[in-house]
mmCIF file of C-alpha atoms in Angstrom:
data_model
loop_
_atom_site.group_PDB
_atom_site.id
_atom_site.type_symbol
_atom_site.label_atom_id
_atom_site.label_comp_id
_atom_site.label_asym_id
_atom_site.label_seq_id
_atom_site.Cartn_x
_atom_site.Cartn_y
_atom_site.Cartn_z
ATOM 1 C CA MET A 1 75.684 43.544 161.404
ATOM 2 C CA GLY A 2 74.716 41.747 158.221
ATOM 3 C CA CYS A 3 74.066 38.534 160.134
ATOM 4 C CA GLY A 4 72.383 36.767 157.228
ATOM 5 C CA PHE A 5 71.196 33.312 158.313
ATOM 6 C CA GLY A 6 72.921 33.774 161.692
ATOM 7 C CA HIS A 7 75.623 31.131 161.464
ATOM 8 C CA SER A 8 78.499 33.320 162.671
ATOM 9 C CA THR A 9 76.377 34.796 165.476
ATOM 10 C CA VAL A 10 75.317 31.368 166.711
ATOM 11 C CA LEU A 11 78.922 30.106 166.551
ATOM 12 C CA MET A 12 80.074 33.030 168.692
ATOM 13 C CA ALA A 13 77.243 32.416 171.170
ATOM 14 C CA GLN A 14 78.277 28.778 171.465
ATOM 15 C CA ALA A 15 81.922 29.752 171.992
ATOM 16 C CA TYR A 16 81.130 32.482 174.558
ATOM 17 C CA PRO A 17 78.257 31.180 176.702
ATOM 18 C CA ARG A 18 78.353 34.096 179.175
ATOM 19 C CA SER A 19 77.819 36.699 176.432
ATOM 20 C CA ARG A 20 74.741 38.092 174.701
ATOM 21 C CA PHE A 21 74.528 38.580 170.943
ATOM 22 C CA HIS A 22 72.335 40.689 168.683
ATOM 23 C CA GLY A 23 72.229 40.010 164.958
ATOM 24 C CA PHE A 24 70.880 42.500 162.447
ATOM 25 C CA ASP A 25 70.149 42.157 158.747
ATOM 26 C CA PHE A 26 67.961 44.071 156.300
ATOM 27 C CA HIS A 27 66.531 40.853 154.787
ATOM 28 C CA PRO A 28 63.495 39.555 156.752
ATOM 29 C CA ALA A 29 63.715 35.970 155.441
ATOM 30 C CA SER A 30 67.346 35.736 156.562
ATOM 31 C CA VAL A 31 66.437 37.020 160.020
ATOM 32 C CA ASP A 32 63.660 34.399 160.268
ATOM 33 C CA ALA A 33 66.150 31.670 159.327
ATOM 34 C CA ALA A 34 68.635 33.013 161.897
ATOM 35 C CA ARG A 35 66.006 32.875 164.635
ATOM 36 C CA ARG A 36 65.249 29.244 163.777
ATOM 37 C CA LEU A 37 68.969 28.403 163.826
ATOM 38 C CA ALA A 38 69.388 29.987 167.277
ATOM 39 C CA GLU A 39 66.452 27.944 168.596
ATOM 40 C CA GLU A 40 67.839 24.720 167.122
ATOM 41 C CA ALA A 41 71.296 25.453 168.572
ATOM 42 C CA GLY A 42 69.864 26.146 172.025
ATOM 43 C CA VAL A 43 71.190 29.712 172.255
ATOM 44 C CA ALA A 44 67.985 31.694 171.652
ATOM 45 C CA ASP A 45 67.957 32.795 175.297
ATOM 46 C CA ARG A 46 71.135 34.838 174.619
ATOM 47 C CA VAL A 47 70.825 35.621 170.921
ATOM 48 C CA THR A 48 68.334 37.938 169.262
ATOM 49 C CA PHE A 49 67.913 38.682 165.582
ATOM 50 C CA GLU A 50 66.173 41.750 164.209
ATOM 51 C CA VAL A 51 65.484 43.277 160.831
ATOM 52 C CA ALA A 52 67.495 46.499 160.637
ATOM 53 C CA ALA A 53 69.488 48.399 158.054
ATOM 54 C CA ALA A 54 73.219 48.671 158.641
ATOM 55 C CA ASP A 55 72.982 52.381 159.303
ATOM 56 C CA GLU A 56 69.993 52.098 161.650
ATOM 57 C CA PHE A 57 70.584 49.092 163.899
ATOM 58 C CA PRO A 58 69.428 49.698 167.483
ATOM 59 C CA GLY A 59 71.240 49.581 170.777
ATOM 60 C CA GLY A 60 74.507 50.822 172.123
ATOM 61 C CA GLY A 61 77.338 50.061 174.458
ATOM 62 C CA TYR A 62 78.413 47.109 172.324
ATOM 63 C CA ASP A 63 81.849 45.696 173.098
ATOM 64 C CA LEU A 64 82.079 44.261 169.605
ATOM 65 C CA VAL A 65 80.314 45.029 166.327
ATOM 66 C CA THR A 66 81.062 42.541 163.571
ATOM 67 C CA PHE A 67 80.861 42.741 159.798
ATOM 68 C CA PHE A 68 81.519 39.263 158.412
ATOM 69 C CA ASP A 69 82.113 39.539 154.670
ATOM 70 C CA CYS A 70 79.341 42.094 154.198
ATOM 71 C CA LEU A 71 80.702 45.633 154.549
ATOM 72 C CA HIS A 72 81.739 45.755 150.889
ATOM 73 C CA ASP A 73 78.179 44.717 149.898
ATOM 74 C CA LEU A 74 76.589 47.806 151.445
ATOM 75 C CA GLY A 75 75.592 50.755 149.321
ATOM 76 C CA ASP A 76 76.857 53.080 152.034
ATOM 77 C CA PRO A 77 79.497 51.357 154.176
ATOM 78 C CA GLY A 78 80.374 54.748 155.667
ATOM 79 C CA ALA A 79 76.896 55.138 157.155
ATOM 80 C CA ALA A 80 77.124 51.610 158.591
ATOM 81 C CA LEU A 81 80.507 52.381 160.136
ATOM 82 C CA ARG A 82 79.234 55.702 161.561
ATOM 83 C CA GLN A 83 76.366 53.792 163.191
ATOM 84 C CA ALA A 84 78.817 51.193 164.518
ATOM 85 C CA GLU A 85 81.038 53.933 165.937
ATOM 86 C CA LYS A 86 78.032 55.445 167.770
ATOM 87 C CA ALA A 87 76.939 52.029 169.071
ATOM 88 C CA LEU A 88 80.341 50.927 170.420
ATOM 89 C CA ALA A 89 81.214 50.955 174.108
ATOM 90 C CA PRO A 90 84.075 53.372 174.922
ATOM 91 C CA ASP A 91 86.732 50.683 174.380
ATOM 92 C CA GLY A 92 84.713 48.682 171.847
ATOM 93 C CA SER A 93 85.971 47.302 168.537
ATOM 94 C CA CYS A 94 84.633 46.485 165.137
ATOM 95 C CA LEU A 95 85.664 43.162 163.705
ATOM 96 C CA VAL A 96 85.688 43.553 159.927
ATOM 97 C CA VAL A 97 86.225 40.400 157.869
ATOM 98 C CA GLU A 98 86.630 41.047 154.158
ATOM 99 C CA PRO A 99 87.793 39.042 151.147
ATOM 100 C CA ASN A 100 91.537 38.911 150.624
ATOM 101 C CA ALA A 101 91.348 40.553 147.228
ATOM 102 C CA SER A 102 93.286 43.437 145.789
ATOM 103 C CA ALA A 103 91.766 46.555 144.248
ATOM 104 C CA GLU A 104 94.362 46.020 141.481
ATOM 105 C CA PRO A 105 92.912 43.508 138.963
ATOM 106 C CA GLY A 106 96.325 42.148 137.976
ATOM 107 C CA ALA A 107 97.003 41.058 141.552
ATOM 108 C CA ASN A 108 93.980 38.748 141.511
ATOM 109 C CA ILE A 109 94.989 36.440 138.671
ATOM 110 C CA HIS A 110 94.804 33.185 140.592
ATOM 111 C CA PRO A 111 91.947 30.734 141.327
ATOM 112 C CA ILE A 112 90.668 32.544 144.443
ATOM 113 C CA GLY A 113 90.930 35.932 142.738
ATOM 114 C CA ARG A 114 88.942 34.724 139.738
ATOM 115 C CA SER A 115 86.279 33.324 142.048
ATOM 116 C CA PHE A 116 86.049 36.619 143.934
ATOM 117 C CA ALA A 117 85.831 38.589 140.670
ATOM 118 C CA SER A 118 82.913 36.547 139.369
ATOM 119 C CA THR A 119 81.116 36.674 142.721
ATOM 120 C CA SER A 120 81.614 40.417 142.885
ATOM 121 C CA ALA A 121 80.018 40.937 139.476
ATOM 122 C CA VAL A 122 76.915 38.851 140.172
ATOM 123 C CA LEU A 123 76.383 39.375 143.907
ATOM 124 C CA CYS A 124 78.402 42.088 145.643
ATOM 125 C CA LEU A 125 78.141 44.951 143.165
ATOM 126 C CA PRO A 126 74.432 44.471 142.324
ATOM 127 C CA THR A 127 73.587 44.309 146.036
ATOM 128 C CA ALA A 128 75.404 47.580 146.740
ATOM 129 C CA LEU A 129 73.927 49.287 143.666
ATOM 130 C CA ALA A 130 70.394 48.233 144.664
ATOM 131 C CA GLN A 131 70.821 50.137 147.920
ATOM 132 C CA ASN A 132 71.405 53.455 146.096
ATOM 133 C CA GLY A 133 74.273 54.353 148.392
ATOM 134 C CA LEU A 134 77.435 56.348 147.916
ATOM 135 C CA HIS A 135 79.626 53.354 147.096
ATOM 136 C CA ALA A 136 79.541 50.153 145.101
ATOM 137 C CA LEU A 137 82.857 48.638 146.118
ATOM 138 C CA GLY A 138 82.467 44.980 145.299
ATOM 139 C CA ASN A 139 84.621 42.433 147.076
ATOM 140 C CA HIS A 140 87.819 44.014 145.722
ATOM 141 C CA ALA A 141 87.581 47.118 147.910
ATOM 142 C CA GLY A 142 91.234 46.972 148.865
ATOM 143 C CA ARG A 143 92.193 49.795 151.230
ATOM 144 C CA ALA A 144 89.108 51.890 150.370
ATOM 145 C CA LEU A 145 87.291 50.594 153.448
ATOM 146 C CA GLU A 146 90.103 51.802 155.695
ATOM 147 C CA GLY A 147 89.589 55.384 154.489
ATOM 148 C CA ILE A 148 85.811 55.102 154.766
ATOM 149 C CA ALA A 149 86.194 53.843 158.348
ATOM 150 C CA ALA A 150 88.476 56.759 159.245
ATOM 151 C CA GLU A 151 85.886 59.223 157.920
ATOM 152 C CA ALA A 152 83.326 57.481 160.155
ATOM 153 C CA GLY A 153 85.469 58.052 163.266
ATOM 154 C CA LEU A 154 87.116 54.630 163.295
ATOM 155 C CA SER A 155 90.679 55.561 162.468
ATOM 156 C CA ARG A 156 92.592 52.687 164.079
ATOM 157 C CA TRP A 157 92.485 49.971 161.405
ATOM 158 C CA ARG A 158 94.703 46.991 162.194
ATOM 159 C CA LEU A 159 95.114 43.803 160.188
ATOM 160 C CA ALA A 160 94.718 41.051 162.790
ATOM 161 C CA VAL A 161 94.843 37.932 160.600
ATOM 162 C CA GLU A 162 95.226 37.210 156.908
ATOM 163 C CA THR A 163 94.384 33.940 155.168
ATOM 164 C CA PRO A 164 94.342 33.115 151.456
ATOM 165 C CA THR A 165 90.630 33.982 151.377
ATOM 166 C CA ASN A 166 90.071 36.639 154.053
ATOM 167 C CA ARG A 167 91.536 39.584 155.909
ATOM 168 C CA VAL A 168 90.384 40.140 159.474
ATOM 169 C CA HIS A 169 90.639 43.706 160.777
ATOM 170 C CA ASP A 170 90.357 45.115 164.286
ATOM 171 C CA VAL A 171 88.895 48.607 163.919
ATOM 172 C CA LYS A 172 88.664 51.153 166.736
ATOM 173 C CA ARG A 173 88.175 54.852 167.321
#
């Protein structure tokens, strides 16, 4: 979900040649770019890209639903997570990659934190607000997403990997 120009989807398709991938994004120009990238990379036979909102993407029985650095940008991340929960296979997982930023401003006083704060103000928050959803979290959502996921039926939230820039979460029912 939130595939953008398709780079992460194409990378996964290249790494897992026996798998099929479906990328969804609400921005038609990004989906067009993603389709071109899949063609150029030679994976278009196993990768599809469609225009779809995060709370309306089609299909089901997915083993993995990914949100690469986009869940905090959604106006209603809860609706997106409810849709993901419905679309997952019985033992499926959501892979949620989010910025490694604290909801406490004082904890972000370092070069990466300052970069995230400025990006949040000019990109993340306006994007979420434009969607008229329930939340405008910005990239400093902290643990708020964990609670939103639990309300959506995805109550097993596990930090899988943490880097200076990102936190990678494995999220299950």
